[in-house]
mmCIF file of N, CA and C in Angstrom:
data_model
loop_
_atom_site.group_PDB
_atom_site.id
_atom_site.type_symbol
_atom_site.label_atom_id
_atom_site.label_comp_id
_atom_site.label_asym_id
_atom_site.label_seq_id
_atom_site.Cartn_x
_atom_site.Cartn_y
_atom_site.Cartn_z
ATOM 1 N N MET N 916 4.587 28.623 175.639
ATOM 2 C CA MET N 916 3.145 28.615 175.696
ATOM 3 C C MET N 916 2.719 27.350 175.532
ATOM 4 N N ILE N 917 1.608 27.020 176.645
ATOM 5 C CA ILE N 917 1.316 25.571 176.817
ATOM 6 C C ILE N 917 0.402 24.999 175.588
ATOM 7 N N HIS N 918 0.200 24.053 175.268
ATOM 8 C CA HIS N 918 -0.624 23.313 174.428
ATOM 9 C C HIS N 918 -1.876 23.623 174.211
ATOM 10 N N THR N 919 -2.887 24.001 175.947
ATOM 11 C CA THR N 919 -4.224 24.095 175.721
ATOM 12 C C THR N 919 -4.299 25.395 175.509
ATOM 13 N N VAL N 920 -3.316 26.346 175.415
ATOM 14 C CA VAL N 920 -3.458 27.875 174.993
ATOM 15 C C VAL N 920 -3.414 28.017 173.330
ATOM 16 N N LYS N 921 -2.502 27.310 172.799
ATOM 17 C CA LYS N 921 -2.306 27.172 171.258
ATOM 18 C C LYS N 921 -3.605 26.321 170.726
ATOM 19 N N HIS N 922 -4.127 25.596 171.270
ATOM 20 C CA HIS N 922 -5.286 25.013 170.871
ATOM 21 C C HIS N 922 -6.742 25.365 171.428
ATOM 22 N N LYS N 923 -6.665 26.620 171.768
ATOM 23 C CA LYS N 923 -7.714 26.888 172.929
ATOM 24 C C LYS N 923 -8.906 26.920 171.741
ATOM 25 N N ALA N 924 -8.996 27.354 170.689
ATOM 26 C CA ALA N 924 -10.344 27.599 169.844
ATOM 27 C C ALA N 924 -10.903 26.195 169.760
ATOM 28 N N LYS N 925 -9.896 25.292 169.231
ATOM 29 C CA LYS N 925 -10.360 24.087 168.799
ATOM 30 C C LYS N 925 -10.845 23.414 170.129
ATOM 31 N N LEU N 926 -10.184 23.262 171.455
ATOM 32 C CA LEU N 926 -10.898 22.729 172.512
ATOM 33 C C LEU N 926 -11.948 23.337 172.782
ATOM 34 N N LEU N 927 -12.130 24.674 173.220
ATOM 35 C CA LEU N 927 -13.062 25.261 173.280
ATOM 36 C C LEU N 927 -14.846 24.703 172.354
ATOM 37 N N ALA N 928 -14.212 24.802 171.250
ATOM 38 C CA ALA N 928 -15.588 24.006 170.354
ATOM 39 C C ALA N 928 -15.830 22.711 170.448
ATOM 40 N N ARG N 929 -14.762 21.665 171.018
ATOM 41 C CA ARG N 929 -15.264 20.559 171.427
ATOM 42 C C ARG N 929 -15.952 20.614 172.363
ATOM 43 N N VAL N 930 -15.770 21.131 173.371
ATOM 44 C CA VAL N 930 -16.526 21.455 174.644
ATOM 45 C C VAL N 930 -17.713 21.749 174.712
ATOM 46 N N ARG N 931 -18.034 23.307 173.649
ATOM 47 C CA ARG N 931 -19.142 23.411 173.453
ATOM 48 C C ARG N 931 -20.283 22.305 172.791
ATOM 49 N N ARG N 932 -19.529 21.335 171.801
ATOM 50 C CA ARG N 932 -20.214 20.709 171.376
ATOM 51 C C ARG N 932 -20.691 19.508 172.453
ATOM 52 N N LEU N 933 -19.934 18.920 173.224
ATOM 53 C CA LEU N 933 -20.330 18.367 174.380
ATOM 54 C C LEU N 933 -21.508 19.102 175.267
ATOM 55 N N LYS N 934 -21.294 20.344 175.355
ATOM 56 C CA LYS N 934 -22.429 20.872 175.883
ATOM 57 C C LYS N 934 -23.724 20.482 175.352
ATOM 58 N N GLY N 935 -23.681 20.847 173.974
ATOM 59 C CA GLY N 935 -25.035 20.685 173.202
ATOM 60 C C GLY N 935 -25.529 18.875 173.444
ATOM 61 N N GLN N 936 -24.494 17.956 173.527
ATOM 62 C CA GLN N 936 -25.219 16.742 173.675
ATOM 63 C C GLN N 936 -25.744 16.490 174.823
ATOM 64 N N ILE N 937 -24.986 17.271 175.807
ATOM 65 C CA ILE N 937 -25.635 16.708 177.483
ATOM 66 C C ILE N 937 -27.023 17.492 176.950
ATOM 67 N N GLU N 938 -27.127 18.693 176.734
ATOM 68 C CA GLU N 938 -28.614 19.379 176.677
ATOM 69 C C GLU N 938 -29.268 18.642 176.012
ATOM 70 N N ALA N 939 -28.818 17.880 174.856
ATOM 71 C CA ALA N 939 -30.172 17.053 174.326
ATOM 72 C C ALA N 939 -30.657 15.964 175.162
ATOM 73 N N VAL N 940 -29.407 15.303 176.078
ATOM 74 C CA VAL N 940 -29.733 13.964 176.636
ATOM 75 C C VAL N 940 -31.002 14.855 177.883
ATOM 76 N N GLU N 941 -30.833 15.862 178.371
ATOM 77 C CA GLU N 941 -31.478 16.665 179.232
ATOM 78 C C GLU N 941 -32.962 16.949 178.415
ATOM 79 N N ARG N 942 -32.855 17.251 177.300
ATOM 80 C CA ARG N 942 -34.410 17.300 176.726
ATOM 81 C C ARG N 942 -34.870 16.100 176.475
ATOM 82 N N SER N 943 -34.310 15.179 176.056
ATOM 83 C CA SER N 943 -34.475 13.615 175.915
ATOM 84 C C SER N 943 -35.464 13.299 177.313
ATOM 85 N N LEU N 944 -34.676 13.431 178.381
ATOM 86 C CA LEU N 944 -35.319 13.017 179.501
ATOM 87 C C LEU N 944 -36.675 13.745 179.891
ATOM 88 N N GLU N 945 -36.557 15.202 179.688
ATOM 89 C CA GLU N 945 -37.649 15.932 180.189
ATOM 90 C C GLU N 945 -39.097 15.474 179.094
ATOM 91 N N ALA N 946 -38.800 14.863 177.960
ATOM 92 C CA ALA N 946 -39.631 14.543 176.793
ATOM 93 C C ALA N 946 -40.466 12.693 177.235
ATOM 94 N N ASP N 947 -39.784 12.498 178.046
ATOM 95 C CA ASP N 947 -39.756 11.260 178.141
ATOM 96 C C ASP N 947 -39.485 10.308 176.979
ATOM 97 N N ALA N 948 -38.472 10.530 176.452
ATOM 98 C CA ALA N 948 -37.938 9.826 175.144
ATOM 99 C C ALA N 948 -37.614 8.160 175.537
ATOM 100 N N PRO N 949 -37.584 7.245 174.826
ATOM 101 C CA PRO N 949 -37.301 6.069 174.865
ATOM 102 C C PRO N 949 -35.851 5.983 175.422
ATOM 103 N N CYS N 950 -35.709 5.017 176.720
ATOM 104 C CA CYS N 950 -34.545 4.684 177.079
ATOM 105 C C CYS N 950 -33.746 4.358 175.902
ATOM 106 N N GLY N 951 -33.733 3.828 174.861
ATOM 107 C CA GLY N 951 -33.025 3.581 174.023
ATOM 108 C C GLY N 951 -32.207 4.888 173.081
ATOM 109 N N GLU N 952 -33.257 5.751 172.853
ATOM 110 C CA GLU N 952 -32.700 7.048 172.315
ATOM 111 C C GLU N 952 -31.655 7.576 173.488
ATOM 112 N N VAL N 953 -31.998 7.851 174.567
ATOM 113 C CA VAL N 953 -31.173 8.691 175.855
ATOM 114 C C VAL N 953 -30.003 7.479 175.772
ATOM 115 N N LEU N 954 -29.699 6.346 175.928
ATOM 116 C CA LEU N 954 -28.523 5.807 175.963
ATOM 117 C C LEU N 954 -27.646 6.015 174.546
ATOM 118 N N ASN N 955 -28.169 6.105 173.674
ATOM 119 C CA ASN N 955 -27.667 6.410 172.282
ATOM 120 C C ASN N 955 -27.061 7.931 172.352
ATOM 121 N N LEU N 956 -27.808 8.602 172.862
ATOM 122 C CA LEU N 956 -27.165 9.986 173.175
ATOM 123 C C LEU N 956 -25.912 10.003 173.973
ATOM 124 N N VAL N 957 -26.533 9.106 175.392
ATOM 125 C CA VAL N 957 -24.783 9.241 176.303
ATOM 126 C C VAL N 957 -24.067 8.523 175.976
ATOM 127 N N ALA N 958 -24.179 7.742 174.706
ATOM 128 C CA ALA N 958 -22.816 6.762 174.390
ATOM 129 C C ALA N 958 -22.113 7.791 173.328
ATOM 130 N N SER N 959 -22.737 9.087 172.661
ATOM 131 C CA SER N 959 -22.119 9.697 171.901
ATOM 132 C C SER N 959 -21.525 10.609 172.823
ATOM 133 N N ILE N 960 -21.662 11.000 173.565
ATOM 134 C CA ILE N 960 -21.199 11.790 175.008
ATOM 135 C C ILE N 960 -19.654 11.193 175.360
ATOM 136 N N ARG N 961 -19.997 9.999 175.769
ATOM 137 C CA ARG N 961 -18.900 9.170 176.094
ATOM 138 C C ARG N 961 -17.841 8.987 175.088
ATOM 139 N N GLY N 962 -18.183 9.020 173.867
ATOM 140 C CA GLY N 962 -16.987 8.814 172.691
ATOM 141 C C GLY N 962 -16.407 10.334 172.893
ATOM 142 N N ALA N 963 -17.224 11.505 172.788
ATOM 143 C CA ALA N 963 -17.049 12.949 172.746
ATOM 144 C C ALA N 963 -15.997 13.004 173.995
ATOM 145 N N VAL N 964 -16.253 12.818 174.967
ATOM 146 C CA VAL N 964 -15.220 12.895 176.140
ATOM 147 C C VAL N 964 -13.771 12.054 175.844
ATOM 148 N N GLY N 965 -13.851 10.908 175.111
ATOM 149 C CA GLY N 965 -13.116 10.020 175.171
ATOM 150 C C GLY N 965 -11.880 10.755 173.971
ATOM 151 N N GLY N 966 -12.486 11.045 173.148
ATOM 152 C CA GLY N 966 -11.693 11.970 172.077
ATOM 153 C C GLY N 966 -10.951 13.273 172.457
ATOM 154 N N LEU N 967 -11.859 13.902 173.301
ATOM 155 C CA LEU N 967 -11.232 15.212 173.947
ATOM 156 C C LEU N 967 -10.222 14.749 174.996
ATOM 157 N N THR N 968 -10.240 13.706 175.507
ATOM 158 C CA THR N 968 -9.020 12.876 176.677
ATOM 159 C C THR N 968 -7.977 12.768 175.636
ATOM 160 N N ALA N 969 -8.221 12.152 174.963
ATOM 161 C CA ALA N 969 -7.261 11.464 173.651
ATOM 162 C C ALA N 969 -6.420 12.398 173.299
ATOM 163 N N GLU N 970 -6.977 13.771 172.770
ATOM 164 C CA GLU N 970 -6.215 14.708 172.300
ATOM 165 C C GLU N 970 -5.713 15.386 173.485
ATOM 166 N N LEU N 971 -6.008 15.888 174.395
ATOM 167 C CA LEU N 971 -5.320 16.492 175.576
ATOM 168 C C LEU N 971 -4.406 15.623 176.093
ATOM 169 N N ILE N 972 -4.294 14.321 176.223
ATOM 170 C CA ILE N 972 -3.631 13.517 176.837
ATOM 171 C C ILE N 972 -1.895 13.614 175.603
ATOM 172 N N GLU N 973 -2.328 13.519 174.232
ATOM 173 C CA GLU N 973 -1.304 13.480 172.914
ATOM 174 C C GLU N 973 -0.795 14.609 173.085
ATOM 175 N N ASP N 974 -1.503 15.865 172.915
ATOM 176 C CA ASP N 974 -0.861 17.406 173.144
ATOM 177 C C ASP N 974 0.241 17.174 174.512
ATOM 178 N N HIS N 975 -0.317 16.660 175.453
ATOM 179 C CA HIS N 975 0.698 16.850 176.470
ATOM 180 C C HIS N 975 1.936 16.097 176.407
ATOM 181 N N ILE N 976 1.795 14.711 176.149
ATOM 182 C CA ILE N 976 3.027 14.084 175.614
ATOM 183 C C ILE N 976 3.676 14.919 174.757
ATOM 184 N N ARG N 977 3.338 15.376 173.599
ATOM 185 C CA ARG N 977 4.023 15.977 172.687
ATOM 186 C C ARG N 977 5.013 17.353 173.107
ATOM 187 N N GLU N 978 4.297 18.095 174.098
ATOM 188 C CA GLU N 978 4.636 19.175 174.475
ATOM 189 C C GLU N 978 5.438 19.188 175.742
ATOM 190 N N HIS N 979 5.304 18.135 176.464
ATOM 191 C CA HIS N 979 6.059 17.949 177.899
ATOM 192 C C HIS N 979 6.856 16.558 178.061
ATOM 193 N N VAL N 980 6.663 15.851 177.276
ATOM 194 C CA VAL N 980 7.530 14.447 177.598
ATOM 195 C C VAL N 980 8.164 14.185 176.496
ATOM 196 N N SER N 981 7.676 13.744 175.296
ATOM 197 C CA SER N 981 8.876 13.908 173.544
ATOM 198 C C SER N 981 7.646 13.796 172.800
ATOM 199 N N ASN N 982 7.876 14.708 171.591
ATOM 200 C CA ASN N 982 7.660 14.651 170.607
ATOM 201 C C ASN N 982 8.088 13.478 169.367
ATOM 202 N N PRO N 983 7.668 12.797 169.136
ATOM 203 C CA PRO N 983 7.824 11.649 168.175
ATOM 204 C C PRO N 983 8.389 12.312 167.135
ATOM 205 N N ASP N 984 7.965 13.398 166.624
ATOM 206 C CA ASP N 984 8.643 13.824 165.169
ATOM 207 C C ASP N 984 9.960 14.752 165.333
ATOM 208 N N ARG N 985 10.037 15.151 166.708
ATOM 209 C CA ARG N 985 11.282 16.069 167.031
ATOM 210 C C ARG N 985 12.406 15.637 167.896
ATOM 211 N N ASP N 986 11.792 14.726 168.538
ATOM 212 C CA ASP N 986 12.928 14.093 169.906
ATOM 213 C C ASP N 986 14.397 13.973 169.044
ATOM 214 N N GLU N 987 15.183 14.202 169.707
ATOM 215 C CA GLU N 987 16.617 13.656 169.267
ATOM 216 C C GLU N 987 16.798 12.185 169.370
ATOM 217 N N ASP N 988 16.277 11.898 170.579
ATOM 218 C CA ASP N 988 16.395 10.367 171.249
ATOM 219 C C ASP N 988 15.307 9.855 170.293
ATOM 220 N N ALA N 989 15.767 8.695 169.056
ATOM 221 C CA ALA N 989 15.116 7.953 168.502
ATOM 222 C C ALA N 989 13.854 7.313 169.183
ATOM 223 N N ALA N 990 14.709 6.472 170.268
ATOM 224 C CA ALA N 990 13.993 5.347 170.960
ATOM 225 C C ALA N 990 12.979 6.209 171.812
ATOM 226 N N ARG N 991 13.486 7.088 172.752
ATOM 227 C CA ARG N 991 12.246 7.929 173.271
ATOM 228 C C ARG N 991 11.102 8.604 172.517
ATOM 229 N N GLY N 992 11.615 9.082 171.309
ATOM 230 C CA GLY N 992 10.438 9.711 170.305
ATOM 231 C C GLY N 992 9.862 8.427 169.560
ATOM 232 N N GLU N 993 9.998 7.294 169.438
ATOM 233 C CA GLU N 993 9.216 5.783 168.719
ATOM 234 C C GLU N 993 8.225 5.810 169.849
ATOM 235 N N ALA N 994 9.136 5.358 171.435
ATOM 236 C CA ALA N 994 7.931 5.249 172.539
ATOM 237 C C ALA N 994 6.971 6.276 172.669
ATOM 238 N N ALA N 995 7.008 7.386 172.537
ATOM 239 C CA ALA N 995 6.094 8.400 172.846
ATOM 240 C C ALA N 995 4.944 8.247 171.780
ATOM 241 N N GLY N 996 5.397 7.985 170.409
ATOM 242 C CA GLY N 996 4.717 7.616 169.406
ATOM 243 C C GLY N 996 3.641 6.397 169.331
ATOM 244 N N GLU N 997 4.209 5.251 170.194
ATOM 245 C CA GLU N 997 3.381 4.260 170.441
ATOM 246 C C GLU N 997 2.556 4.316 171.273
ATOM 247 N N LEU N 998 2.791 5.108 172.608
ATOM 248 C CA LEU N 998 2.046 5.573 173.742
ATOM 249 C C LEU N 998 0.718 6.542 173.290
ATOM 250 N N ILE N 999 0.750 7.436 172.398
ATOM 251 C CA ILE N 999 0.202 8.388 171.760
ATOM 252 C C ILE N 999 -0.979 7.505 170.613
ATOM 253 N N ASP N 1000 -0.285 6.195 170.652
ATOM 254 C CA ASP N 1000 -1.398 5.377 169.503
ATOM 255 C C ASP N 1000 -1.989 4.250 170.812
ATOM 256 N N ILE N 1001 -1.320 4.171 171.670
ATOM 257 C CA ILE N 1001 -1.964 3.140 172.833
ATOM 258 C C ILE N 1001 -3.284 3.797 173.519
ATOM 259 N N ILE N 1002 -2.895 5.225 173.727
ATOM 260 C CA ILE N 1002 -4.065 5.928 174.408
ATOM 261 C C ILE N 1002 -5.208 6.045 173.490
ATOM 262 N N ARG N 1003 -5.167 6.527 172.052
ATOM 263 C CA ARG N 1003 -6.233 6.542 171.093
ATOM 264 C C ARG N 1003 -7.093 5.572 170.935
ATOM 265 N N THR N 1004 -6.386 4.349 171.353
ATOM 266 C CA THR N 1004 -6.915 3.202 170.809
ATOM 267 C C THR N 1004 -7.709 2.677 172.071
ATOM 268 N N TYR N 1005 -7.366 3.055 173.369
ATOM 269 C CA TYR N 1005 -7.852 2.741 174.441
ATOM 270 C C TYR N 1005 -8.924 3.658 174.679
ATOM 271 N N LEU N 1006 -8.788 5.083 174.168
ATOM 272 C CA LEU N 1006 -10.175 5.457 174.621
ATOM 273 C C LEU N 1006 -11.286 5.843 173.516
ATOM 274 N N LYS N 1007 -11.145 4.921 172.505
ATOM 275 C CA LYS N 1007 -11.886 4.970 171.401
ATOM 276 C C LYS N 1007 -13.514 4.466 172.194
#
């Protein structure tokens, strides 16, 4: 089973929250909200997309490349763990 199917409910919940955030930007623009308010909404969307992306990449690494918790090759598992940490940091 692929990881997106295993975590389908959680991933869909994140996507639905993103949809709500995007709709909030649309409502703000339609209501002529101050640009600072709109920019803050867009920044929160960017963060949410980054979080979703990091989660998907991490799951992909764990399922298709190397799971740091189960890899018999300790060096490969450690490298996979480091890569996951780097991706999390980069996408914050």
